[in-house]
mmCIF file of C-alpha atoms and ligand atoms in Angstrom:
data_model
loop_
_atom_site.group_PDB
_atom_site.id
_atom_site.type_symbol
_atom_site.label_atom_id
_atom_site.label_comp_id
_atom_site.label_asym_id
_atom_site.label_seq_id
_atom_site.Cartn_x
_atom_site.Cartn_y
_atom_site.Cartn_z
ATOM 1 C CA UNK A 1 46.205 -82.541 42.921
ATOM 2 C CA UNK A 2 42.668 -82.978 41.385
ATOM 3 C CA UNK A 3 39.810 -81.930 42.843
ATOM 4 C CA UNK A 4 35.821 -83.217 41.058
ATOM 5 C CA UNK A 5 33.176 -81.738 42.903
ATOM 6 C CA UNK A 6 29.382 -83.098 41.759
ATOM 7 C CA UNK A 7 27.372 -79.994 42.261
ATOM 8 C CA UNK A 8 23.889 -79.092 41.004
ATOM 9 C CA UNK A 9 25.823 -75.434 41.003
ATOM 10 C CA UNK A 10 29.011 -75.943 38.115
ATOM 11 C CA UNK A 11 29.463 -71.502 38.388
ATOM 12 C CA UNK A 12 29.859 -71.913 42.006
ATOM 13 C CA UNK A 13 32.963 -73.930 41.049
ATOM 14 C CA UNK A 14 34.323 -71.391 38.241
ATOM 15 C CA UNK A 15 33.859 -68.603 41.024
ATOM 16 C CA UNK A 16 36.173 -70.615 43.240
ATOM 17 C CA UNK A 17 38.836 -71.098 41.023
ATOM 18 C CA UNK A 18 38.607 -67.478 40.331
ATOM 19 C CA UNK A 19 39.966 -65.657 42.921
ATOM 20 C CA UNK A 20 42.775 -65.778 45.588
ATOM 21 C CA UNK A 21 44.957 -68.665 46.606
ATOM 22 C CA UNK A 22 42.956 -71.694 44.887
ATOM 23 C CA UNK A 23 42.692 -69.492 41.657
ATOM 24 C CA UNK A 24 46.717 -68.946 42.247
ATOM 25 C CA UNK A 25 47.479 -73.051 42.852
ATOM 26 C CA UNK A 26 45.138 -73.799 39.861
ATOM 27 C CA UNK A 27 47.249 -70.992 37.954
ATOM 28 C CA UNK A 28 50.247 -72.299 38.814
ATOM 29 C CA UNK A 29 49.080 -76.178 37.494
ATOM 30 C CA UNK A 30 49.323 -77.110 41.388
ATOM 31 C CA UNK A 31 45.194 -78.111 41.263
ATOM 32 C CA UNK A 32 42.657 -78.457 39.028
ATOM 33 C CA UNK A 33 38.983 -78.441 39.394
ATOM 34 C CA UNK A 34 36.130 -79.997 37.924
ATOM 35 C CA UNK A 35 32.854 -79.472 38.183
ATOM 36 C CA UNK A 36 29.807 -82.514 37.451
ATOM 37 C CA UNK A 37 26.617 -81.671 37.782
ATOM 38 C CA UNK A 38 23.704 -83.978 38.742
ATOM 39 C CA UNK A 39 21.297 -82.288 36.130
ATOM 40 C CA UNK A 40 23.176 -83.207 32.968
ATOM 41 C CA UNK A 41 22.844 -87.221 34.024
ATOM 42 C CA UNK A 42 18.961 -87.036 34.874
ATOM 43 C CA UNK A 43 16.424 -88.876 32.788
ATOM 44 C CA UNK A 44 13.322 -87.351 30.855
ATOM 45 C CA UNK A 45 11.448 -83.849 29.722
ATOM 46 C CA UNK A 46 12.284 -82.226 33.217
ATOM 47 C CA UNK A 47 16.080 -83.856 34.084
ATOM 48 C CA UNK A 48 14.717 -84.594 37.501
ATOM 49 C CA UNK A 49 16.977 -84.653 40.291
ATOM 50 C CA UNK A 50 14.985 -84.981 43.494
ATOM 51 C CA UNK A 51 12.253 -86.694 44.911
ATOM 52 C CA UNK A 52 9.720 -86.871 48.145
ATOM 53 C CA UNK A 53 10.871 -88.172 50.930
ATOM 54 C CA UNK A 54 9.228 -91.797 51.661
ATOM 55 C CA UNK A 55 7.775 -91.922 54.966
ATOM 56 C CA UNK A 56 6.348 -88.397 54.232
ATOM 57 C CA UNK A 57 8.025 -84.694 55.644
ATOM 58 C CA UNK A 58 8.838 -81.261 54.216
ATOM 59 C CA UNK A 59 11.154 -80.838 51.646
ATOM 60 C CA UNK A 60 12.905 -83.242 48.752
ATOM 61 C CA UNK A 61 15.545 -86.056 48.707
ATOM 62 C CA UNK A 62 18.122 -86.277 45.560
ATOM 63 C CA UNK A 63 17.433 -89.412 43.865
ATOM 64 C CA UNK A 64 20.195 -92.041 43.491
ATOM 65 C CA UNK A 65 20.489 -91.974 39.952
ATOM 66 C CA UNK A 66 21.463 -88.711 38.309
ATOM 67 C CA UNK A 67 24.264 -88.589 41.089
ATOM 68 C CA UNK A 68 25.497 -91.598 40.878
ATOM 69 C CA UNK A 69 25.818 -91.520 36.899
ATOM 70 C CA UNK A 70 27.630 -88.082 37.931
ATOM 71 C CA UNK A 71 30.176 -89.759 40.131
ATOM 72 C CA UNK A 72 30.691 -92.576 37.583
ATOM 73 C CA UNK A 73 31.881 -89.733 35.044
ATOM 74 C CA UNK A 74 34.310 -88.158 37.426
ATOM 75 C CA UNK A 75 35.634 -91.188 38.511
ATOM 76 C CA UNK A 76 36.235 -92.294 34.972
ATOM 77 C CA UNK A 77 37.541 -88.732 33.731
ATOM 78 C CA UNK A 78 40.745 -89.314 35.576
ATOM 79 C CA UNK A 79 42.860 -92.878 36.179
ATOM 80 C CA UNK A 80 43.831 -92.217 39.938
ATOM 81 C CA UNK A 81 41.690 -93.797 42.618
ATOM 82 C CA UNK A 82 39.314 -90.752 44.008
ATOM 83 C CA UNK A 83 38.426 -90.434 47.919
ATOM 84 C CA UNK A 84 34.830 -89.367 47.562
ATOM 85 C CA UNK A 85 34.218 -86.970 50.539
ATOM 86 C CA UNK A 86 30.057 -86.207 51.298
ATOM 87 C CA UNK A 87 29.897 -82.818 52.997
ATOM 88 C CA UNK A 88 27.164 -82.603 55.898
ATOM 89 C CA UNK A 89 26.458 -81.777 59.203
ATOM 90 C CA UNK A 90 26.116 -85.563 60.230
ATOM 91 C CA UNK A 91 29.863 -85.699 59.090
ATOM 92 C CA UNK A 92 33.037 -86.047 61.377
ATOM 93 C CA UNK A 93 34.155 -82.354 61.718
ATOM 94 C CA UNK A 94 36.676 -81.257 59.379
ATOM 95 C CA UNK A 95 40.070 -80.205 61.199
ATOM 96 C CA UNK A 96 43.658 -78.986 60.494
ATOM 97 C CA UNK A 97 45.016 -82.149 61.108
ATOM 98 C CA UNK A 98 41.895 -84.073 58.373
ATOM 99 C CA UNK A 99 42.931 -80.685 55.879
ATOM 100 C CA UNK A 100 46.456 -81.827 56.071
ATOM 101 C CA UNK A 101 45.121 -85.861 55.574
ATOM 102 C CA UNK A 102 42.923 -84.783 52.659
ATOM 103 C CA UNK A 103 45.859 -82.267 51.115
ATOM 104 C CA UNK A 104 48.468 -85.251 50.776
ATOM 105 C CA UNK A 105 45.094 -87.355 48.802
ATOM 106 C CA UNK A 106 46.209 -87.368 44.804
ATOM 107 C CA UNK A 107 42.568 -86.871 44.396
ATOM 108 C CA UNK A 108 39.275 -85.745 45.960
ATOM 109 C CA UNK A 109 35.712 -85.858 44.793
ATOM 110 C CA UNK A 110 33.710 -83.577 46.591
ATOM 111 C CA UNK A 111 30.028 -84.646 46.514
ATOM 112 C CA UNK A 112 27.109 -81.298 47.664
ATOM 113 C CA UNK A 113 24.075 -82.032 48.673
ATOM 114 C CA UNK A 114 20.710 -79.586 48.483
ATOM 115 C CA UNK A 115 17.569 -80.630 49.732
ATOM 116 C CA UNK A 116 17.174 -82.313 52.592
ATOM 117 C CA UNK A 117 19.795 -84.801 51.907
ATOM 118 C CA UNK A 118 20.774 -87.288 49.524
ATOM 119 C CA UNK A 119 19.335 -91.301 49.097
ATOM 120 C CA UNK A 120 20.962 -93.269 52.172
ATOM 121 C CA UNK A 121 21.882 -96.017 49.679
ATOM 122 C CA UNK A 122 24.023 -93.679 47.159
ATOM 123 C CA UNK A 123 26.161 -92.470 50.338
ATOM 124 C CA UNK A 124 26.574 -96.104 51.438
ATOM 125 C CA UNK A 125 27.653 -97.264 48.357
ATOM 126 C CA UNK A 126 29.471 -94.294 46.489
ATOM 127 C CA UNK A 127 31.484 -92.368 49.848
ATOM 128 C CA UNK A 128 34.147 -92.976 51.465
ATOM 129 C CA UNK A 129 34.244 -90.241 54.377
ATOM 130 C CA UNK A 130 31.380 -87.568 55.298
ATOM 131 C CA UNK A 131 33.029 -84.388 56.432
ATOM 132 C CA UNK A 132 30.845 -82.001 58.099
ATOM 133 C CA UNK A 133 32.620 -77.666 58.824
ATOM 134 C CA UNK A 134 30.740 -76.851 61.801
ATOM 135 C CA UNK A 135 27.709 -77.724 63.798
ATOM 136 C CA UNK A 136 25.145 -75.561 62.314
ATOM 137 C CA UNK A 137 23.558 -76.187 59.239
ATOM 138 C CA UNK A 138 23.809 -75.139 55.500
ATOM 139 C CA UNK A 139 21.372 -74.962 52.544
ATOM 140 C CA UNK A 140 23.690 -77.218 50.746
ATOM 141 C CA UNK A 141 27.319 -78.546 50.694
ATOM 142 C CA UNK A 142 28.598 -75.888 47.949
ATOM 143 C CA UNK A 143 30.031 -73.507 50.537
ATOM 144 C CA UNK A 144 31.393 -76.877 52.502
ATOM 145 C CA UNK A 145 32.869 -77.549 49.522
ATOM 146 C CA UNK A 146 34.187 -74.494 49.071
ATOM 147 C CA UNK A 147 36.216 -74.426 52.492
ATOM 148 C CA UNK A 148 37.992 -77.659 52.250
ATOM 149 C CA UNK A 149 39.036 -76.679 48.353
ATOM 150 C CA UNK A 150 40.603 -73.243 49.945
ATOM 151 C CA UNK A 151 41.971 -75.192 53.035
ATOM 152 C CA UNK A 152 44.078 -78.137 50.956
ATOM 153 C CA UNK A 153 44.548 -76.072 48.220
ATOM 154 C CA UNK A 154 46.788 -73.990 50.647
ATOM 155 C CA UNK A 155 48.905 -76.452 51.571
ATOM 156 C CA UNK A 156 49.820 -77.825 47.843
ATOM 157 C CA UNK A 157 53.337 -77.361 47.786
ATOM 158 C CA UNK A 158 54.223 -73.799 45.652
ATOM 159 C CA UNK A 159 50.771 -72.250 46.389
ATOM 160 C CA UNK A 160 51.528 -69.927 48.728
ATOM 161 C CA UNK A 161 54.362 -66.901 47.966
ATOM 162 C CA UNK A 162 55.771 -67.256 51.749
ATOM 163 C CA UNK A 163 56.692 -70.884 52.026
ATOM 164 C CA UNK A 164 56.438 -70.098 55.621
ATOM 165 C CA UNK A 165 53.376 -68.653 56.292
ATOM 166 C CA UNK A 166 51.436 -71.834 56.173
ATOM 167 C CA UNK A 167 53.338 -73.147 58.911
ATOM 168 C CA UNK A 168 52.665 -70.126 61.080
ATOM 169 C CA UNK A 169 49.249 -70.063 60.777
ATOM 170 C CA UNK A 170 46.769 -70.534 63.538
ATOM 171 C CA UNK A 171 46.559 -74.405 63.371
ATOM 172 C CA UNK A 172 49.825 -74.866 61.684
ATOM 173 C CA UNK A 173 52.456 -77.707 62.370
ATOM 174 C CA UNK A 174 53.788 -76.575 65.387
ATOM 175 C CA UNK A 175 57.354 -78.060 65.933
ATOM 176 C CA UNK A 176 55.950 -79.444 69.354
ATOM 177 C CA UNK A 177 52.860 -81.177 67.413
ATOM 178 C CA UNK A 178 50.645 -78.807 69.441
ATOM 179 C CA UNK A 179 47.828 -76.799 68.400
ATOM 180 C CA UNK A 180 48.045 -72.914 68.664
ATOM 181 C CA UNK A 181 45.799 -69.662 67.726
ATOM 182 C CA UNK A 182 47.673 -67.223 65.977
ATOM 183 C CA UNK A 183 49.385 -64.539 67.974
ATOM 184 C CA UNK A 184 48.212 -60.702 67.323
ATOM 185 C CA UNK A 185 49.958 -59.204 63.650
ATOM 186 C CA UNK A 186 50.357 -55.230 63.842
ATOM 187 C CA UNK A 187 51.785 -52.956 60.964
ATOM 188 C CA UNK A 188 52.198 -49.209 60.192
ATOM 189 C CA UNK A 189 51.076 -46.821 62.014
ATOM 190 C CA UNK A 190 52.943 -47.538 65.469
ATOM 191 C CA UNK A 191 51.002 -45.052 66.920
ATOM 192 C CA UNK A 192 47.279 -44.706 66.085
ATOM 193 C CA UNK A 193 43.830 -43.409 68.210
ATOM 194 C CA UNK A 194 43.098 -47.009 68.492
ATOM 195 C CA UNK A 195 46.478 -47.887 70.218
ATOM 196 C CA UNK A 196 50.288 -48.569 69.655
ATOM 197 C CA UNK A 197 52.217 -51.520 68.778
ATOM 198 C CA UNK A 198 53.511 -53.443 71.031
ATOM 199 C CA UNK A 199 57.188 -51.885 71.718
ATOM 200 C CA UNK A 200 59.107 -55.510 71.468
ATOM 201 C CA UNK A 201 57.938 -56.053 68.001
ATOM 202 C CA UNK A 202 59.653 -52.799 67.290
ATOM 203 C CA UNK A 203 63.169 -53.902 69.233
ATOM 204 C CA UNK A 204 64.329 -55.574 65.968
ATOM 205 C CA UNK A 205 65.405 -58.591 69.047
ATOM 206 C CA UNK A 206 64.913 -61.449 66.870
ATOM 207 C CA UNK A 207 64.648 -63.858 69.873
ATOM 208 C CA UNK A 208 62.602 -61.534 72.019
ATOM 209 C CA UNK A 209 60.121 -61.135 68.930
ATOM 210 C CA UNK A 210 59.898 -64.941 68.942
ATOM 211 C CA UNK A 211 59.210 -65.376 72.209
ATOM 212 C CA UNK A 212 56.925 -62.970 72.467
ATOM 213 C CA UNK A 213 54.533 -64.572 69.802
ATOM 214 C CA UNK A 214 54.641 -67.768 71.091
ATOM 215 C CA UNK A 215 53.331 -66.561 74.634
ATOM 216 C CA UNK A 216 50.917 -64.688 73.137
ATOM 217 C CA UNK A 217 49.925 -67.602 70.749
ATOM 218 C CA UNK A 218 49.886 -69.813 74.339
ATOM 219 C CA UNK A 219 47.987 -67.543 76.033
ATOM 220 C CA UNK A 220 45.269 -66.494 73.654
ATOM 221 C CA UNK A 221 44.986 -70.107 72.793
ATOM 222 C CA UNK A 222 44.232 -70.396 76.997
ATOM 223 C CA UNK A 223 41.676 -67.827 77.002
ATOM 224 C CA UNK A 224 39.704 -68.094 74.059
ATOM 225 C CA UNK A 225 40.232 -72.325 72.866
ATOM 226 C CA UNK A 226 41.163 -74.416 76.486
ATOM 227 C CA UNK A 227 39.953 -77.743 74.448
ATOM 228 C CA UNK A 228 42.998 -76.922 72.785
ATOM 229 C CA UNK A 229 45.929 -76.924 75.376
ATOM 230 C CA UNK A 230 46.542 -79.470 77.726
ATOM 231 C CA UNK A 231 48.746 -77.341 80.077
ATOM 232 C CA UNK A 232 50.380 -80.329 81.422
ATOM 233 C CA UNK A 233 51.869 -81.562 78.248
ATOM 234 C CA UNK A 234 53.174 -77.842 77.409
ATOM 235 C CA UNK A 235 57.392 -77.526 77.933
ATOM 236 C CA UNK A 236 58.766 -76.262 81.401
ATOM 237 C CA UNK A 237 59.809 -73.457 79.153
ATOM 238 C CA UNK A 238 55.606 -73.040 77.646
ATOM 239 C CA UNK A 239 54.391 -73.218 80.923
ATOM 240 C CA UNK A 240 56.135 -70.289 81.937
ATOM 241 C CA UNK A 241 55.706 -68.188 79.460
ATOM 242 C CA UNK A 242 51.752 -69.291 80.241
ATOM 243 C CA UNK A 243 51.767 -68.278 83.229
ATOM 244 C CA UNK A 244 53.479 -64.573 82.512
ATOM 245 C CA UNK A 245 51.395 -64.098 80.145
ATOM 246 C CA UNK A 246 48.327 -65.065 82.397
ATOM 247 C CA UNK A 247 49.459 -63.028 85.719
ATOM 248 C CA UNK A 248 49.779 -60.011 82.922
ATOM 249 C CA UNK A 249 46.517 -60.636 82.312
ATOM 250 C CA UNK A 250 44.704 -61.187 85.603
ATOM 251 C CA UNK A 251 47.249 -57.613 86.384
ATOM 252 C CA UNK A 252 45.563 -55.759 83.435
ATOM 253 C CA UNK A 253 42.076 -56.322 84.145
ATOM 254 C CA UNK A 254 42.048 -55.925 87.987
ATOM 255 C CA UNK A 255 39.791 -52.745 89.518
ATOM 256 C CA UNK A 256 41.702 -49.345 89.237
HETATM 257 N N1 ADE B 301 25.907 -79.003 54.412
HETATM 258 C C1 ADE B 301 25.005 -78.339 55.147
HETATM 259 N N2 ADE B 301 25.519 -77.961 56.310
HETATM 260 C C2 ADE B 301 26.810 -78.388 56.334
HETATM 261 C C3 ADE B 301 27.872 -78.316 57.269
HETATM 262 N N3 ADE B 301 27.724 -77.717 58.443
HETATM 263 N N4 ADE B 301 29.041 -78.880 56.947
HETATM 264 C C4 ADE B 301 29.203 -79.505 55.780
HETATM 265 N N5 ADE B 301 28.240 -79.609 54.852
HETATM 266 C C5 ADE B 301 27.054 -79.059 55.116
#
């Protein structure tokens, strides 16, 4: 997969391809990255790249030009069609199930914004899909970027050492289709000051192990994310593992 991400910050880009997982998939020839920056297509003395908002207010507006000359390079560095993806809070909000969408893409260009935004008329004519990671707001789309390169690059095929583990994960394809948080991970020491491992993880009962995760993975899912679990479409067999774990709980925290 190829990544292009038009950034008025190109080390921000070598930092991410640095370190960890993404700097392990671009290793391994899985991704590559490439970094465009506005600057290097801007006109004149001072290689302008933002302008005063028309209609007056604080701050500056990148100008249509240098980015769009920016796109135009990426787009033409590389013959496959690229899904240009605008990160901002007005976007639709990135999910699993969008990571996994933009993951199976051949190619992505990844367009950050600083400022107070970008020209209406270069997202109109230039984007295909504006992605926003949360509801609260960033100084730019760099560290946007950032999280959906991390997220797909994940999920390239070879990138990870435990072919499993992506599956597992908090959010991972769950062989029901659901959704589920992650269940609690313990390792050595079984016994510390700050408590002991739960004793079925320690039974070596394959099944019981299993089981075990998934209520917990139910129930913390429950407590802590209800938009996530529709209890009535959960298995006869879900639902009572649900409900054990919740009587536990309602047990554990009643008044000595
Ligand atoms: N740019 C600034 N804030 C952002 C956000 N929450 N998501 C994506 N891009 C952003």
């Amino acid at each position: 997969m190829r990544i292009d991400l038009v950034s008025l910050f190109p080390e921000f880009i070598a930092q991410l391809a640095a370190h960890g997982v993404v700097g392990r998939a671009v290793e391994r020839g899985l991704l590559s990255l490439h970094g465009w920056n506005p600057r290097d297509y801007a006109e004149g003395n001072y290689r302008r790249v933002d302008d005063r908002p028309f209609g007056g207010g604080p701050g500056m507006v990148m100008m249509i030009e240098p980015l769009r000359a920016a796109l135009a390079a990426a787009r033409a560095a590389d013959p496959s069609p690229a899904h240009v993806v605008y990160l901002s809070p007005q976007g639709r909000r990135l999910d699993q199930a969008r990571v996994r969408g933009l993951a199976a893409r051949e190619r992505l260009v990844l367009l950050c914004g600083r400022y107070e935004g970008v020209d209406e008329r270069l997202l109109q004519a230039e984007v295909d899909e504006e992605l926003s990671i949360g509801d609260y707001v960033l100084s730019g789309g760099e560290l946007a970027a950032a999280v959906v390169v991390d997220a797909v690059a994940r999920l390239q095929p070879g990138a990870l050492n435990d072919a499993e583990s992506a599956e597992q994960d908090s959010f991972g394809a769950d062989p029901d289709g659901l959704a589920l948080l992650d269940c609690p991970h313990y390792t050595r020491p079984v016994e510390h000051v700050l408590g002991t491992v739960p004793e079925v993880l320690l039974s070596g009962n394959h099944a019981a192990i299993a089981r075990w995760r998934r209520q917990q993975a139910l129930g913390r899912t429950w407590l802590r994310r209800p938009d996530l679990l529709d209890r009535e479409a959960l298995s006869k067999a879900d639902r009572a593992l649900l409900d054990d774990f919740l009587a536990d709980h309602h047990e554990a925290k009643k008044p000595l």
